[in-house]
Structures are given as structure tokens and as C-alpha cells.
CSV table of C-alpha atoms in Angstrom, one decimal:
chain,number,residue,atom,x,y,z
Y,24,UNK,CA,4.2,-31.7,-13.8
Y,25,UNK,CA,7.7,-31.1,-15.2
Y,26,UNK,CA,10.4,-31.8,-12.6
Y,27,UNK,CA,13.9,-30.8,-11.8
Y,28,UNK,CA,16.2,-32.2,-14.5
Y,29,UNK,CA,13.5,-32.2,-17.2
Y,30,UNK,CA,14.1,-30.3,-20.4
Y,31,UNK,CA,11.8,-27.2,-20.2
Y,32,UNK,CA,8.9,-27.5,-22.7
Y,33,UNK,CA,9.4,-24.8,-25.3
Y,34,UNK,CA,6.6,-22.4,-26.2
Y,35,UNK,CA,5.8,-19.4,-28.3
Y,36,UNK,CA,3.1,-17.2,-26.8
Y,37,UNK,CA,2.1,-13.6,-27.2
Y,38,UNK,CA,3.0,-11.0,-24.6
Y,39,UNK,CA,1.0,-8.0,-23.4
Y,40,UNK,CA,1.8,-6.2,-26.6
Y,41,UNK,CA,0.8,-9.0,-28.9
Y,42,UNK,CA,4.4,-9.9,-29.8
Y,43,UNK,CA,5.6,-13.5,-29.9
Y,44,UNK,CA,7.9,-14.6,-27.1
Y,45,UNK,CA,9.6,-18.0,-27.5
Y,46,UNK,CA,11.3,-19.6,-24.5
Y,47,UNK,CA,14.1,-21.1,-26.5
Y,48,UNK,CA,15.2,-17.6,-27.7
Y,49,UNK,CA,16.5,-17.2,-24.1
Y,50,UNK,CA,18.9,-20.1,-24.2
Y,51,UNK,CA,22.1,-18.9,-22.7
Y,52,UNK,CA,20.2,-17.1,-19.9
Y,53,UNK,CA,18.6,-18.3,-16.8
Y,54,UNK,CA,14.8,-17.9,-17.0
Y,55,UNK,CA,12.1,-17.8,-14.3
Y,56,UNK,CA,8.7,-18.8,-15.7
Y,57,UNK,CA,5.9,-18.5,-13.3
Y,58,UNK,CA,2.3,-19.7,-14.0
Y,59,UNK,CA,-0.6,-17.9,-12.3
Y,60,UNK,CA,-4.4,-18.3,-12.5
Y,61,UNK,CA,-5.8,-14.9,-13.3
Y,62,UNK,CA,-4.9,-11.2,-13.9
Y,63,UNK,CA,-6.1,-8.6,-11.4
Y,64,UNK,CA,-7.0,-11.0,-8.6
Y,65,UNK,CA,-5.5,-10.3,-5.2
Y,66,UNK,CA,-3.0,-13.2,-5.0
Y,67,UNK,CA,-1.9,-13.0,-8.6
Y,68,UNK,CA,-1.4,-9.2,-8.3
Y,69,UNK,CA,0.7,-9.7,-5.1
Y,70,UNK,CA,2.8,-12.3,-6.9
Y,71,UNK,CA,3.3,-10.1,-10.1
Y,72,UNK,CA,4.2,-7.0,-8.0
Y,73,UNK,CA,6.7,-9.1,-6.1
Y,74,UNK,CA,8.5,-10.0,-9.4
Y,75,UNK,CA,8.2,-6.4,-10.6
Y,76,UNK,CA,9.9,-5.2,-7.4
Y,77,UNK,CA,12.6,-7.9,-7.6
Y,78,UNK,CA,13.2,-7.6,-11.3
Y,79,UNK,CA,16.2,-5.3,-11.1
Y,80,UNK,CA,18.0,-7.8,-8.7
Y,81,UNK,CA,17.0,-10.6,-11.1
Y,82,UNK,CA,18.3,-8.8,-14.1
Y,83,UNK,CA,21.6,-8.1,-12.3
Y,84,UNK,CA,21.9,-11.9,-12.1
Y,85,UNK,CA,21.1,-12.2,-15.9
Y,86,UNK,CA,17.7,-13.7,-15.1
Y,87,UNK,CA,14.7,-13.2,-17.4
Y,88,UNK,CA,11.2,-13.3,-15.8
Y,89,UNK,CA,8.1,-14.5,-17.8
Y,90,UNK,CA,4.6,-14.7,-16.3
Y,91,UNK,CA,2.0,-17.0,-18.0
Y,92,UNK,CA,-1.7,-17.3,-17.5
Y,93,UNK,CA,-4.7,-18.2,-19.7
Y,94,UNK,CA,-5.9,-14.6,-19.8
Y,95,UNK,CA,-6.2,-12.7,-23.1
Y,96,UNK,CA,-3.6,-10.3,-24.5
Y,97,UNK,CA,-6.1,-7.4,-23.8
Y,98,UNK,CA,-6.4,-8.5,-20.1
Y,99,UNK,CA,-2.6,-8.8,-19.9
Y,100,UNK,CA,-2.1,-5.3,-21.4
Y,101,UNK,CA,-4.4,-3.7,-18.7
Y,102,UNK,CA,-2.7,-5.7,-15.9
Y,103,UNK,CA,0.8,-4.8,-17.2
Y,104,UNK,CA,-0.1,-1.1,-17.4
Y,105,UNK,CA,-2.1,-0.9,-14.1
Y,106,UNK,CA,0.5,-2.6,-12.0
Y,107,UNK,CA,3.5,-1.1,-13.9
Y,108,UNK,CA,5.0,-4.5,-14.6
Y,109,UNK,CA,8.5,-4.6,-16.1
Y,110,UNK,CA,8.6,-8.1,-17.5
Y,111,UNK,CA,6.6,-9.9,-20.1
Y,112,UNK,CA,3.4,-11.6,-19.2
Y,113,UNK,CA,2.3,-14.2,-21.8
Y,114,UNK,CA,-1.2,-15.2,-22.9
Y,115,UNK,CA,-1.8,-19.0,-23.1
Y,116,UNK,CA,-5.5,-18.9,-23.9
Y,117,UNK,CA,-5.3,-22.4,-25.5
Y,118,UNK,CA,-3.4,-23.6,-22.4
Y,119,UNK,CA,-0.7,-25.3,-24.5
Y,120,UNK,CA,2.2,-24.3,-22.2
Y,121,UNK,CA,0.0,-24.7,-19.1
Y,122,UNK,CA,-0.8,-28.3,-20.0
Y,123,UNK,CA,2.8,-29.0,-21.3
Y,124,UNK,CA,4.1,-28.1,-17.8
Y,125,UNK,CA,1.4,-30.2,-16.2
Y,126,UNK,CA,-0.4,-27.3,-14.5
Y,127,UNK,CA,-4.0,-27.7,-15.6
Y,128,UNK,CA,-5.4,-29.6,-12.6
Y,129,UNK,CA,-8.4,-30.2,-10.4
Y,130,UNK,CA,-8.4,-27.6,-7.6
Y,131,UNK,CA,-10.6,-26.7,-4.7
Y,132,UNK,CA,-11.5,-23.0,-4.7
Y,133,UNK,CA,-13.7,-21.8,-1.8
Y,134,UNK,CA,-14.7,-25.4,-1.2
Y,135,UNK,CA,-15.8,-26.1,-4.8
Y,136,UNK,CA,-13.9,-28.5,-7.0
Y,137,UNK,CA,-13.0,-27.4,-10.5
Y,138,UNK,CA,-10.2,-27.3,-13.1
Y,139,UNK,CA,-7.7,-24.5,-12.9
Y,140,UNK,CA,-4.1,-23.4,-13.2
Y,141,UNK,CA,-1.8,-24.7,-10.4
Y,142,UNK,CA,0.4,-21.7,-9.4
Y,143,UNK,CA,4.0,-22.8,-9.9
Y,144,UNK,CA,7.3,-21.3,-10.7
Y,145,UNK,CA,10.1,-22.9,-12.7
Y,146,UNK,CA,13.8,-21.8,-12.7
Y,147,UNK,CA,15.3,-22.8,-16.0
Y,148,UNK,CA,19.0,-22.9,-16.5
Y,149,UNK,CA,20.9,-21.5,-19.5
Y,150,UNK,CA,20.7,-24.9,-21.3
Y,151,UNK,CA,16.9,-25.0,-21.0
Y,152,UNK,CA,16.8,-27.6,-18.2
Y,153,UNK,CA,14.6,-27.1,-15.1
Y,154,UNK,CA,16.8,-26.6,-12.1
Y,155,UNK,CA,14.2,-25.6,-9.5
Y,156,UNK,CA,10.4,-25.9,-9.1
Y,157,UNK,CA,8.4,-23.9,-6.6
Y,158,UNK,CA,5.2,-26.0,-6.6
Y,159,UNK,CA,2.1,-24.2,-5.1
Y,160,UNK,CA,4.2,-21.0,-5.1
Y,161,UNK,CA,3.5,-18.4,-2.4
Y,162,UNK,CA,1.8,-15.3,-3.8
Y,163,UNK,CA,3.5,-13.2,-1.1
Y,164,UNK,CA,7.0,-14.5,-1.1
Y,165,UNK,CA,7.5,-16.2,-4.6
Y,166,UNK,CA,9.9,-13.5,-5.9
Y,167,UNK,CA,11.9,-13.4,-2.6
Y,168,UNK,CA,12.0,-17.2,-2.6
Y,169,UNK,CA,13.4,-17.3,-6.1
Y,170,UNK,CA,16.0,-14.7,-5.2
Y,171,UNK,CA,17.0,-16.6,-2.1
Y,172,UNK,CA,17.4,-19.7,-4.2
Y,173,UNK,CA,19.5,-17.9,-6.8
Y,174,UNK,CA,21.7,-16.5,-4.0
Y,175,UNK,CA,22.3,-19.9,-2.4
């Protein structure tokens, strides 16, 4: 997994509208990139809605929020619309960014071992360097935790 002080791995992925979004286009801004396992699941929905509700405060700080999962663009579109999200969610079906950030790992889900996306959030500074990592991010408090960090 990428760590604090590492250069953030650049990526170009399609958002919920099928438009390319490139991380390095946001150089000069602080960016929060959060990786989550799956659209429309209880924990991932709670996490996304937390960032939706905190997004005005994050924007006031000049922070861009990007969510990433391996779901399809069509899945993201429905999730985005149904939950009234106000930030881009990016489709990484080939798991290029997920793997570059070291987040495709063996996990235990309901007692069964398998491969999956490790829920993690990265705060990337204006120079493209990782300044904070929330490993195994809380679905309930991730956005609040990020805001608390940014306010400290």
C-alpha cells in the first residue's frame, strides 16, 4: 500500500458520466481519494453519503473528492443518481488504480477468505504527495475523520 510521503500514483479513469478523470489534472489542489468495495452496499452507501454531506465543507477548503471502485460506469451512474452524490465516482474495472495503491488484498468476508478491495482513503497534497492515509477507513465516520484531519 502507498504510504505517507509517497508520490500518489496517477490514474485516468472514467466517472459516472463516462468522462475521463485524471488525478494529475488536480495538481495544485488537495484531493481526497477513497477506495471502496462496491456500489449500493450498506457500508459503501454510508461512506459515500458521508462524503456527499461533507462535500460543501471540503470544497470550502479547496479539496476535491474522488471515490473509486471496480464497479462499472453504469453501476456508478445509478449509485450517483440514487444517492444524489455531488462528487465523481470512478470506475476501475481493470483494477489498475486499486492495484497501484496496493488495495487488492486477501480479505475475510463473513468468515470466507477471498480477494477484494481494501477500503482506504488517501489525502493527497497539492504537489501530488500522499499526506495522510486512512487504512481500513470507517464507513460511518470516514468523511468526518478526513474533515477533522484537515482542520487540525
